[in-house]
mmCIF file of C-alpha atoms in Angstrom:
data_model
loop_
_atom_site.group_PDB
_atom_site.id
_atom_site.type_symbol
_atom_site.label_atom_id
_atom_site.label_comp_id
_atom_site.label_asym_id
_atom_site.label_seq_id
_atom_site.Cartn_x
_atom_site.Cartn_y
_atom_site.Cartn_z
ATOM 1 C CA MET A 1 0.188 -0.202 0.040
ATOM 2 C CA GLY A 2 1.193 3.419 -0.767
ATOM 3 C CA VAL A 3 1.010 6.391 1.374
ATOM 4 C CA ALA A 4 -2.452 8.327 1.614
ATOM 5 C CA GLY A 5 -2.670 10.440 -0.986
ATOM 6 C CA GLY A 6 0.788 9.535 -2.620
ATOM 7 C CA ARG A 7 4.221 10.806 -2.335
ATOM 8 C CA PRO A 8 2.834 14.497 -3.108
ATOM 9 C CA GLY A 9 0.306 14.130 -0.438
ATOM 10 C CA PHE A 10 2.885 12.621 2.015
ATOM 11 C CA TYR A 11 5.663 15.581 1.342
ATOM 12 C CA MET A 12 2.291 18.115 1.638
ATOM 13 C CA GLY A 13 1.622 16.726 5.309
ATOM 14 C CA LEU A 14 5.088 16.938 6.373
ATOM 15 C CA GLY A 15 5.299 20.125 5.363
ATOM 16 C CA LEU A 16 2.195 21.687 7.251
ATOM 17 C CA ALA A 17 3.349 19.623 10.308
ATOM 18 C CA LEU A 18 6.879 21.379 10.294
ATOM 19 C CA ALA A 19 5.101 24.541 9.713
ATOM 20 C CA SER A 20 2.761 23.964 12.423
ATOM 21 C CA SER A 21 5.438 23.400 14.719
ATOM 22 C CA ALA A 22 7.132 26.879 13.738
ATOM 23 C CA PHE A 23 4.205 28.614 13.913
ATOM 24 C CA ILE A 24 3.348 27.349 17.348
ATOM 25 C CA GLY A 25 6.614 27.374 18.758
ATOM 26 C CA GLY A 26 6.832 31.335 17.709
ATOM 27 C CA SER A 27 3.580 31.902 19.026
ATOM 28 C CA PHE A 28 4.505 31.068 22.677
ATOM 29 C CA ILE A 29 7.568 33.735 22.001
ATOM 30 C CA LEU A 30 5.137 36.523 20.686
ATOM 31 C CA LYS A 31 2.770 36.211 23.584
ATOM 32 C CA LYS A 32 5.483 36.006 26.021
ATOM 33 C CA LYS A 33 6.799 39.530 24.688
ATOM 34 C CA GLY A 34 3.798 41.074 24.854
ATOM 35 C CA LEU A 35 3.139 40.195 28.501
ATOM 36 C CA LEU A 36 6.645 41.340 29.473
ATOM 37 C CA ARG A 37 5.700 44.803 27.408
ATOM 38 C CA LEU A 38 2.691 45.064 29.496
ATOM 39 C CA CYS A 39 4.542 44.452 32.421
ATOM 40 C CA ARG A 40 7.139 46.915 32.288
ATOM 41 C CA ARG A 41 4.225 49.487 31.615
ATOM 42 C CA GLY A 42 3.366 48.839 35.139
ATOM 43 C CA ARG A 43 0.113 47.197 33.953
ATOM 44 C CA ALA A 44 -1.832 44.389 35.501
ATOM 45 C CA ARG A 45 -0.274 40.969 34.926
ATOM 46 C CA ALA A 46 -2.590 37.999 33.423
ATOM 47 C CA GLY A 47 -1.527 35.943 36.449
ATOM 48 C CA GLN A 48 -3.170 38.462 38.760
ATOM 49 C CA GLY A 49 -6.495 38.860 36.604
ATOM 50 C CA GLY A 50 -5.415 41.528 34.435
ATOM 51 C CA HIS A 51 -6.570 41.480 30.724
ATOM 52 C CA GLY A 52 -4.606 44.328 29.241
ATOM 53 C CA TYR A 53 -3.198 41.877 27.166
ATOM 54 C CA LEU A 54 -5.871 42.188 24.756
ATOM 55 C CA GLN A 55 -4.906 45.747 23.813
ATOM 56 C CA GLU A 56 -1.318 44.302 22.877
ATOM 57 C CA TRP A 57 -0.527 43.863 19.336
ATOM 58 C CA LEU A 58 2.387 41.450 19.752
ATOM 59 C CA TRP A 59 -0.076 39.147 21.866
ATOM 60 C CA TRP A 60 -2.681 39.024 19.107
ATOM 61 C CA THR A 61 0.025 38.401 16.868
ATOM 62 C CA GLY A 62 1.318 35.290 18.718
ATOM 63 C CA LEU A 63 -2.624 34.359 19.177
ATOM 64 C CA LEU A 64 -2.979 34.309 15.118
ATOM 65 C CA CYS A 65 0.392 32.400 14.790
ATOM 66 C CA MET A 66 -1.247 29.917 17.362
ATOM 67 C CA GLY A 67 -4.512 29.853 15.254
ATOM 68 C CA VAL A 68 -2.323 29.290 12.020
ATOM 69 C CA GLY A 69 -0.348 26.558 13.388
ATOM 70 C CA GLU A 70 -3.128 24.410 14.725
ATOM 71 C CA ALA A 71 -4.696 24.805 11.458
ATOM 72 C CA ALA A 72 -1.639 23.490 9.704
ATOM 73 C CA ASN A 73 -1.538 20.745 12.134
ATOM 74 C CA PHE A 74 -5.254 19.721 11.358
ATOM 75 C CA ALA A 75 -4.312 19.479 7.733
ATOM 76 C CA ALA A 76 -1.669 17.770 8.258
ATOM 77 C CA TYR A 77 -3.402 14.792 9.089
ATOM 78 C CA ALA A 78 -5.495 14.891 6.175
ATOM 79 C CA PHE A 79 -2.290 14.101 4.047
ATOM 80 C CA ALA A 80 0.269 12.174 6.207
ATOM 81 C CA PRO A 81 0.194 9.500 8.984
ATOM 82 C CA ALA A 82 -1.141 9.980 12.534
ATOM 83 C CA THR A 83 2.296 8.192 13.451
ATOM 84 C CA LEU A 84 4.542 10.913 11.787
ATOM 85 C CA VAL A 85 2.300 13.914 12.092
ATOM 86 C CA THR A 86 1.784 13.344 16.193
ATOM 87 C CA PRO A 87 5.608 13.142 17.397
ATOM 88 C CA LEU A 88 7.013 15.927 14.973
ATOM 89 C CA GLY A 89 4.756 18.096 17.472
ATOM 90 C CA ALA A 90 7.770 17.911 19.702
ATOM 91 C CA LEU A 91 9.814 20.335 17.291
ATOM 92 C CA SER A 92 7.186 23.252 18.803
ATOM 93 C CA VAL A 93 8.815 22.534 21.917
ATOM 94 C CA LEU A 94 12.115 22.693 20.488
ATOM 95 C CA VAL A 95 11.344 25.782 18.645
ATOM 96 C CA SER A 96 10.197 27.818 21.347
ATOM 97 C CA ALA A 97 13.188 26.973 23.814
ATOM 98 C CA VAL A 98 15.850 27.981 21.033
ATOM 99 C CA LEU A 99 13.649 31.306 20.443
ATOM 100 C CA SER A 100 13.322 31.918 24.063
ATOM 101 C CA SER A 101 17.044 31.672 24.391
ATOM 102 C CA THR A 102 17.151 34.228 21.434
ATOM 103 C CA PHE A 103 14.658 36.893 22.053
ATOM 104 C CA LEU A 104 13.833 36.133 25.879
ATOM 105 C CA ASN A 105 17.446 36.119 27.082
ATOM 106 C CA GLU A 106 16.202 32.960 28.805
ATOM 107 C CA ARG A 107 19.303 30.310 29.113
ATOM 108 C CA LEU A 108 19.482 27.231 27.400
ATOM 109 C CA ASN A 109 21.816 24.941 29.720
ATOM 110 C CA VAL A 110 23.939 22.083 28.263
ATOM 111 C CA HIS A 111 21.087 19.461 28.860
ATOM 112 C CA GLY A 112 18.541 21.713 26.490
ATOM 113 C CA LYS A 113 20.884 21.924 23.590
ATOM 114 C CA ILE A 114 21.602 18.311 23.750
ATOM 115 C CA GLY A 115 18.115 17.520 24.177
ATOM 116 C CA CYS A 116 17.213 19.938 20.853
ATOM 117 C CA ILE A 117 19.963 17.948 18.821
ATOM 118 C CA LEU A 118 18.244 14.595 20.086
ATOM 119 C CA SER A 119 14.775 15.829 19.049
ATOM 120 C CA VAL A 120 15.916 17.084 15.495
ATOM 121 C CA LEU A 121 17.844 13.661 15.200
ATOM 122 C CA GLY A 122 14.848 11.430 16.230
ATOM 123 C CA SER A 123 12.620 13.631 14.004
ATOM 124 C CA THR A 124 14.715 12.931 11.029
ATOM 125 C CA VAL A 125 14.776 9.485 11.728
ATOM 126 C CA MET A 126 11.059 9.218 11.733
ATOM 127 C CA VAL A 127 10.725 10.977 8.554
ATOM 128 C CA ILE A 128 13.019 8.478 6.759
ATOM 129 C CA HIS A 129 11.190 5.519 8.424
ATOM 130 C CA ALA A 130 7.639 6.630 8.458
ATOM 131 C CA PRO A 131 4.919 4.409 7.941
ATOM 132 C CA GLN A 132 2.657 3.328 5.087
ATOM 133 C CA GLU A 133 -0.789 3.581 5.834
ATOM 134 C CA GLU A 134 -3.931 2.305 3.756
ATOM 135 C CA GLU A 135 -5.622 4.394 1.657
ATOM 136 C CA VAL A 136 -8.248 6.530 3.181
ATOM 137 C CA SER A 137 -9.743 8.891 0.510
ATOM 138 C CA SER A 138 -13.059 9.140 1.582
ATOM 139 C CA LEU A 139 -15.760 9.210 4.663
ATOM 140 C CA GLN A 140 -17.091 6.052 3.096
ATOM 141 C CA SER A 141 -13.685 4.024 3.540
ATOM 142 C CA MET A 142 -13.388 6.021 7.045
ATOM 143 C CA ALA A 143 -16.278 4.501 8.253
ATOM 144 C CA GLU A 144 -15.489 0.808 7.297
ATOM 145 C CA LYS A 145 -12.452 1.257 9.293
ATOM 146 C CA LEU A 146 -14.514 2.464 12.129
ATOM 147 C CA LYS A 147 -16.485 -0.463 12.198
ATOM 148 C CA ASP A 148 -13.428 -2.694 12.504
ATOM 149 C CA PRO A 149 -13.438 -5.395 15.404
ATOM 150 C CA GLY A 150 -9.902 -4.207 16.428
ATOM 151 C CA PHE A 151 -10.675 -0.639 16.539
ATOM 152 C CA ILE A 152 -14.205 -0.932 18.456
ATOM 153 C CA VAL A 153 -12.136 -2.925 21.002
ATOM 154 C CA PHE A 154 -9.270 -0.347 21.486
ATOM 155 C CA ALA A 155 -11.914 2.634 21.537
ATOM 156 C CA VAL A 156 -14.128 0.536 24.482
ATOM 157 C CA CYS A 157 -10.758 0.107 26.578
ATOM 158 C CA VAL A 158 -9.650 3.378 26.327
ATOM 159 C CA LEU A 159 -13.459 4.279 27.503
ATOM 160 C CA VAL A 160 -13.594 2.262 30.163
ATOM 161 C CA SER A 161 -9.800 2.981 31.525
ATOM 162 C CA SER A 162 -10.652 6.271 31.026
ATOM 163 C CA LEU A 163 -13.739 6.040 33.412
ATOM 164 C CA LEU A 164 -12.000 4.124 35.945
ATOM 165 C CA LEU A 165 -9.202 6.641 35.760
ATOM 166 C CA ILE A 166 -11.801 9.611 36.217
ATOM 167 C CA PHE A 167 -14.005 8.067 39.175
ATOM 168 C CA VAL A 168 -11.791 5.532 40.865
ATOM 169 C CA ALA A 169 -8.313 6.704 40.840
ATOM 170 C CA GLY A 170 -8.838 10.300 40.366
ATOM 171 C CA PRO A 171 -10.470 10.679 43.823
ATOM 172 C CA ARG A 172 -7.818 8.655 45.680
ATOM 173 C CA TYR A 173 -4.422 9.180 43.745
ATOM 174 C CA GLY A 174 -5.121 12.284 41.403
ATOM 175 C CA GLN A 175 -3.348 14.698 43.663
ATOM 176 C CA SER A 176 -0.282 12.417 44.309
ATOM 177 C CA ASN A 177 0.404 10.477 41.152
ATOM 178 C CA VAL A 178 1.156 12.756 37.836
ATOM 179 C CA LEU A 179 -0.015 9.659 35.801
ATOM 180 C CA VAL A 180 -3.531 9.456 36.497
ATOM 181 C CA TYR A 181 -4.845 12.809 34.856
ATOM 182 C CA VAL A 182 -1.956 12.523 32.454
ATOM 183 C CA LEU A 183 -3.482 9.030 31.274
ATOM 184 C CA VAL A 184 -6.557 10.279 30.888
ATOM 185 C CA CYS A 185 -5.308 13.183 28.686
ATOM 186 C CA SER A 186 -3.825 10.600 26.556
ATOM 187 C CA ALA A 187 -6.036 7.905 26.105
ATOM 188 C CA ILE A 188 -8.832 10.375 24.900
ATOM 189 C CA GLY A 189 -6.168 12.095 22.962
ATOM 190 C CA SER A 190 -5.831 9.243 20.635
ATOM 191 C CA LEU A 191 -9.758 8.982 19.601
ATOM 192 C CA SER A 192 -9.449 12.984 19.199
ATOM 193 C CA VAL A 193 -6.808 12.396 16.657
ATOM 194 C CA SER A 194 -8.617 9.916 14.542
ATOM 195 C CA CYS A 195 -12.001 12.240 14.840
ATOM 196 C CA VAL A 196 -9.403 15.151 13.325
ATOM 197 C CA LYS A 197 -8.006 12.587 10.656
ATOM 198 C CA GLY A 198 -11.956 11.845 9.565
ATOM 199 C CA LEU A 199 -12.764 15.506 9.610
ATOM 200 C CA GLY A 200 -9.712 16.311 7.459
ATOM 201 C CA ILE A 201 -10.693 13.797 5.060
ATOM 202 C CA ALA A 202 -14.185 15.440 5.067
ATOM 203 C CA LEU A 203 -12.855 18.751 4.001
ATOM 204 C CA LYS A 204 -11.053 17.541 1.396
ATOM 205 C CA GLU A 205 -13.885 15.791 0.081
ATOM 206 C CA LEU A 206 -16.074 19.119 0.774
ATOM 207 C CA PHE A 207 -13.385 21.233 -1.392
ATOM 208 C CA SER A 208 -13.529 19.092 -3.766
ATOM 209 C CA GLY A 209 -17.280 19.712 -4.388
ATOM 210 C CA LYS A 210 -18.948 16.342 -2.900
ATOM 211 C CA PRO A 211 -21.857 16.664 -0.729
ATOM 212 C CA VAL A 212 -20.100 16.204 2.606
ATOM 213 C CA LEU A 213 -22.084 18.044 4.916
ATOM 214 C CA LYS A 214 -25.599 15.718 3.916
ATOM 215 C CA GLU A 215 -23.440 12.496 5.679
ATOM 216 C CA PRO A 216 -23.930 12.253 9.392
ATOM 217 C CA LEU A 217 -20.473 10.553 10.036
ATOM 218 C CA GLY A 218 -18.981 13.863 9.511
ATOM 219 C CA TRP A 219 -21.177 15.679 12.220
ATOM 220 C CA VAL A 220 -20.417 12.557 14.739
ATOM 221 C CA LEU A 221 -16.536 13.046 14.288
ATOM 222 C CA LEU A 222 -17.013 16.815 14.996
ATOM 223 C CA VAL A 223 -19.289 16.211 18.047
ATOM 224 C CA CYS A 224 -16.890 13.363 19.249
ATOM 225 C CA LEU A 225 -13.685 15.662 18.740
ATOM 226 C CA VAL A 226 -15.320 18.533 20.828
ATOM 227 C CA ILE A 227 -15.919 15.891 23.709
ATOM 228 C CA CYS A 228 -12.594 14.858 23.286
ATOM 229 C CA ILE A 229 -10.777 18.099 23.179
ATOM 230 C CA SER A 230 -12.960 19.418 26.445
ATOM 231 C CA VAL A 231 -12.187 16.395 28.288
ATOM 232 C CA GLN A 232 -8.511 16.653 27.395
ATOM 233 C CA ILE A 233 -8.125 20.363 28.268
ATOM 234 C CA ASN A 234 -9.828 20.016 31.636
ATOM 235 C CA TYR A 235 -7.701 16.953 32.962
ATOM 236 C CA LEU A 236 -4.377 18.408 31.576
ATOM 237 C CA ASN A 237 -5.364 21.750 33.310
ATOM 238 C CA LYS A 238 -5.720 19.816 36.646
ATOM 239 C CA ALA A 239 -2.562 18.148 35.946
ATOM 240 C CA LEU A 240 -0.548 21.457 35.405
ATOM 241 C CA ASP A 241 -2.514 22.913 38.382
ATOM 242 C CA ILE A 242 -1.110 19.990 40.892
ATOM 243 C CA PHE A 243 2.424 19.439 39.279
ATOM 244 C CA ASN A 244 5.475 21.083 37.781
ATOM 245 C CA THR A 245 5.339 21.757 34.293
ATOM 246 C CA SER A 246 8.654 20.695 33.386
ATOM 247 C CA VAL A 247 7.144 16.861 34.857
ATOM 248 C CA VAL A 248 3.958 17.253 33.526
ATOM 249 C CA THR A 249 4.977 17.815 29.812
ATOM 250 C CA PRO A 250 7.483 15.156 28.572
ATOM 251 C CA ILE A 251 5.303 12.392 30.379
ATOM 252 C CA TYR A 252 2.278 13.847 28.636
ATOM 253 C CA TYR A 253 4.178 13.914 25.172
ATOM 254 C CA VAL A 254 5.588 10.285 25.553
ATOM 255 C CA LEU A 255 1.985 8.661 26.651
ATOM 256 C CA PHE A 256 -0.147 10.614 24.170
ATOM 257 C CA THR A 257 1.834 10.054 21.220
ATOM 258 C CA THR A 258 2.548 6.159 22.487
ATOM 259 C CA ALA A 259 -1.803 6.171 22.459
ATOM 260 C CA VAL A 260 -1.988 7.809 19.273
ATOM 261 C CA MET A 261 0.710 5.575 17.466
ATOM 262 C CA MET A 262 -1.131 2.539 18.811
ATOM 263 C CA CYS A 263 -4.683 4.094 17.653
ATOM 264 C CA SER A 264 -3.406 4.791 13.977
ATOM 265 C CA ALA A 265 -1.880 0.959 13.685
ATOM 266 C CA ILE A 266 -5.011 -0.161 14.583
ATOM 267 C CA LEU A 267 -7.446 2.105 12.781
ATOM 268 C CA PHE A 268 -5.357 3.156 9.323
ATOM 269 C CA LYS A 269 -3.300 -0.510 9.748
ATOM 270 C CA GLU A 270 -0.130 1.855 9.248
ATOM 271 C CA TRP A 271 2.326 -0.759 10.812
ATOM 272 C CA GLN A 272 0.767 -3.846 8.777
ATOM 273 C CA HIS A 273 2.933 -3.377 5.336
ATOM 274 C CA MET A 274 6.153 -1.914 7.141
ATOM 275 C CA VAL A 275 9.626 -3.595 6.639
ATOM 276 C CA LEU A 276 11.426 -4.791 10.013
ATOM 277 C CA ASP A 277 13.888 -2.071 9.205
ATOM 278 C CA ASN A 278 11.228 0.702 9.203
ATOM 279 C CA ILE A 279 9.629 -0.357 12.401
ATOM 280 C CA ILE A 280 12.854 -0.189 14.256
ATOM 281 C CA GLY A 281 13.752 2.947 12.908
ATOM 282 C CA THR A 282 10.180 4.360 13.813
ATOM 283 C CA ILE A 283 10.387 3.227 17.283
ATOM 284 C CA SER A 284 14.069 4.489 17.523
ATOM 285 C CA GLY A 285 12.920 7.675 16.208
ATOM 286 C CA PHE A 286 10.503 8.174 18.761
ATOM 287 C CA LEU A 287 12.512 7.036 21.492
ATOM 288 C CA THR A 288 15.328 9.368 20.540
ATOM 289 C CA ILE A 289 12.742 12.341 20.475
ATOM 290 C CA VAL A 290 11.510 11.350 24.138
ATOM 291 C CA SER A 291 14.864 11.365 25.536
ATOM 292 C CA GLY A 292 15.515 15.001 23.940
ATOM 293 C CA ILE A 293 12.228 16.052 25.376
ATOM 294 C CA PHE A 294 13.152 14.803 28.659
ATOM 295 C CA LEU A 295 16.519 16.699 29.057
ATOM 296 C CA LEU A 296 14.784 19.630 27.465
ATOM 297 C CA HIS A 297 12.296 19.721 30.482
ATOM 298 C CA ALA A 298 13.587 17.608 33.308
ATOM 299 C CA PHE A 299 16.680 19.652 33.769
ATOM 300 C CA ARG A 300 15.824 22.549 32.485
ATOM 301 C CA ASP A 301 16.304 24.716 35.712
ATOM 302 C CA THR A 302 19.329 22.746 36.688
ATOM 303 C CA PRO A 303 22.852 24.750 36.217
ATOM 304 C CA PHE A 304 25.597 22.846 34.749
ATOM 305 C CA THR A 305 29.063 23.256 36.735
ATOM 306 C CA PRO A 306 32.182 21.520 36.630
ATOM 307 C CA ASP A 307 31.475 20.168 40.144
ATOM 308 C CA LEU A 308 28.881 17.927 38.705
ATOM 309 C CA LEU A 309 31.086 16.179 36.248
ATOM 310 C CA PRO A 310 32.144 12.640 37.400
ATOM 311 C CA LEU A 311 35.265 12.109 39.429
ATOM 312 C CA PHE A 312 37.448 11.039 36.775
ATOM 313 C CA LEU A 313 36.629 13.903 34.720
ATOM 314 C CA GLN A 314 36.960 16.214 37.215
ATOM 315 C CA GLN A 315 40.509 14.903 38.158
ATOM 316 C CA GLY A 316 41.180 14.956 34.547
ATOM 317 C CA ARG A 317 40.266 18.661 34.619
ATOM 318 C CA ALA A 318 42.272 19.394 37.555
ATOM 319 C CA ASP A 319 45.227 17.600 36.222
ATOM 320 C CA LEU A 320 44.831 19.793 32.960
ATOM 321 C CA HIS A 321 44.504 22.905 35.051
ATOM 322 C CA ALA A 322 47.813 22.310 37.109
ATOM 323 C CA SER A 323 49.180 21.737 33.552
ATOM 324 C CA TRP A 324 48.146 24.743 32.383
ATOM 325 C CA LYS A 325 49.291 26.456 35.461
ATOM 326 C CA SER A 326 52.981 25.014 34.946
ATOM 327 C CA ALA A 327 53.034 26.088 31.339
ATOM 328 C CA ASP A 328 52.140 29.540 32.687
ATOM 329 C CA ARG A 329 55.338 29.666 34.658
ATOM 330 C CA HIS A 330 57.144 27.786 32.129
ATOM 331 C CA GLN A 331 56.499 30.367 29.552
ATOM 332 C CA SER A 332 57.061 33.323 32.541
ATOM 333 C CA CYS A 333 60.352 32.282 33.252
ATOM 334 C CA GLN A 334 61.278 32.238 29.175
ATOM 335 C CA HIS A 335 60.847 36.183 29.849
ATOM 336 C CA GLN A 336 63.449 36.687 32.854
ATOM 337 C CA PRO A 337 66.719 38.102 32.589
ATOM 338 C CA LEU A 338 69.320 35.683 31.429
ATOM 339 C CA LEU A 339 72.651 36.856 33.872
ATOM 340 C CA PRO A 340 70.101 37.375 37.278
ATOM 341 C CA SER A 341 73.347 38.406 38.909
ATOM 342 C CA GLU A 342 74.465 41.410 36.793
ATOM 343 C CA ASP A 343 70.890 42.457 36.690
ATOM 344 C CA LYS A 344 70.978 42.349 40.466
ATOM 345 C CA GLY A 345 74.308 44.206 40.376
ATOM 346 C CA SER A 346 72.921 46.918 37.773
ATOM 347 C CA GLN A 347 70.092 47.446 40.122
ATOM 348 C CA SER A 348 72.043 48.030 43.183
ATOM 349 C CA ALA A 349 74.545 50.347 41.338
ATOM 350 C CA GLU A 350 71.207 52.475 40.272
ATOM 351 C CA ASP A 351 70.035 52.350 44.046
ATOM 352 C CA ALA A 352 73.642 53.491 45.243
ATOM 353 C CA GLU A 353 73.494 56.324 42.676
ATOM 354 C CA GLU A 354 69.933 57.268 43.436
ATOM 355 C CA GLU A 355 71.088 57.780 47.423
ATOM 356 C CA GLU A 356 73.980 59.761 46.359
ATOM 357 C CA GLY A 357 72.175 62.153 44.607
ATOM 358 C CA GLU A 358 69.893 62.417 47.766
ATOM 359 C CA SER A 359 72.647 63.125 49.790
ATOM 360 C CA MET A 360 73.665 65.876 47.601
#
């Protein structure tokens, strides 16, 4: 099976996914710059209940970039496999980190730089080994896939597990375990991506002149998408309110992307025709991105000093520093007088002449 939409469609989806990451990553910087300008003017901050940012053009520019990025991400699902589009969303975090260190003077430590490099490498590997999904070019074929017994079992398991997490595990462990609410967001998010994929196909048919608005499946997918996104936003906000952002963000990315890859593999049979090399490459690329995101967030506020080096590296550093010192001393000795006794004699003669001058 070829990639849905052919190779031109695949590259279109890839370009939209990359553009989405660039716009979304840049939107955070623009909105932050707008909020900082308000703070310098002495206006009430957003965290204190102020809404002065609504009069700041930089903030509105950031919001517009966010909307463009989300629209590009939405359209990317109609052309490229979800297993490719979803992991590439990590690049928005990378773009935001790099731009913040450039325009907001926020320090990007060694761990963050290594995390950025790993994210780029992992994304490249995933693009090279992108899975091929079965051809899904109409709502009718989408409806047939939604009736697949494997996907029905997966969807039922997601809904049952989410209900158990919300009503059983949430009241008991939600305040102490970060996985409870993040798992709810990730599981429901896998279904929302499937709805986005179906709506993207519906929009493609609508623009081609087909009577999509008369088909009930498109409206069902829209209602399900609204419900799924509402649940995601609700429980993601709960997780962010209870736990540190540097903890929630990487865990949410890993679990959400894993759930989406599982759902896409079951619904669109993306992995069915992949050779072993591409399977290993896709998994390796994903794990590389995960490692990069972990380094970028988990050690964001950790200063990197030579004291954090292992003992054997510290010893090597001390030896190197000592060798530099000895080299400096050796270099300074080269500039000393070759005949120190004569130099001392001449210096004593000059001192004697000065004393005679003073006595006179």
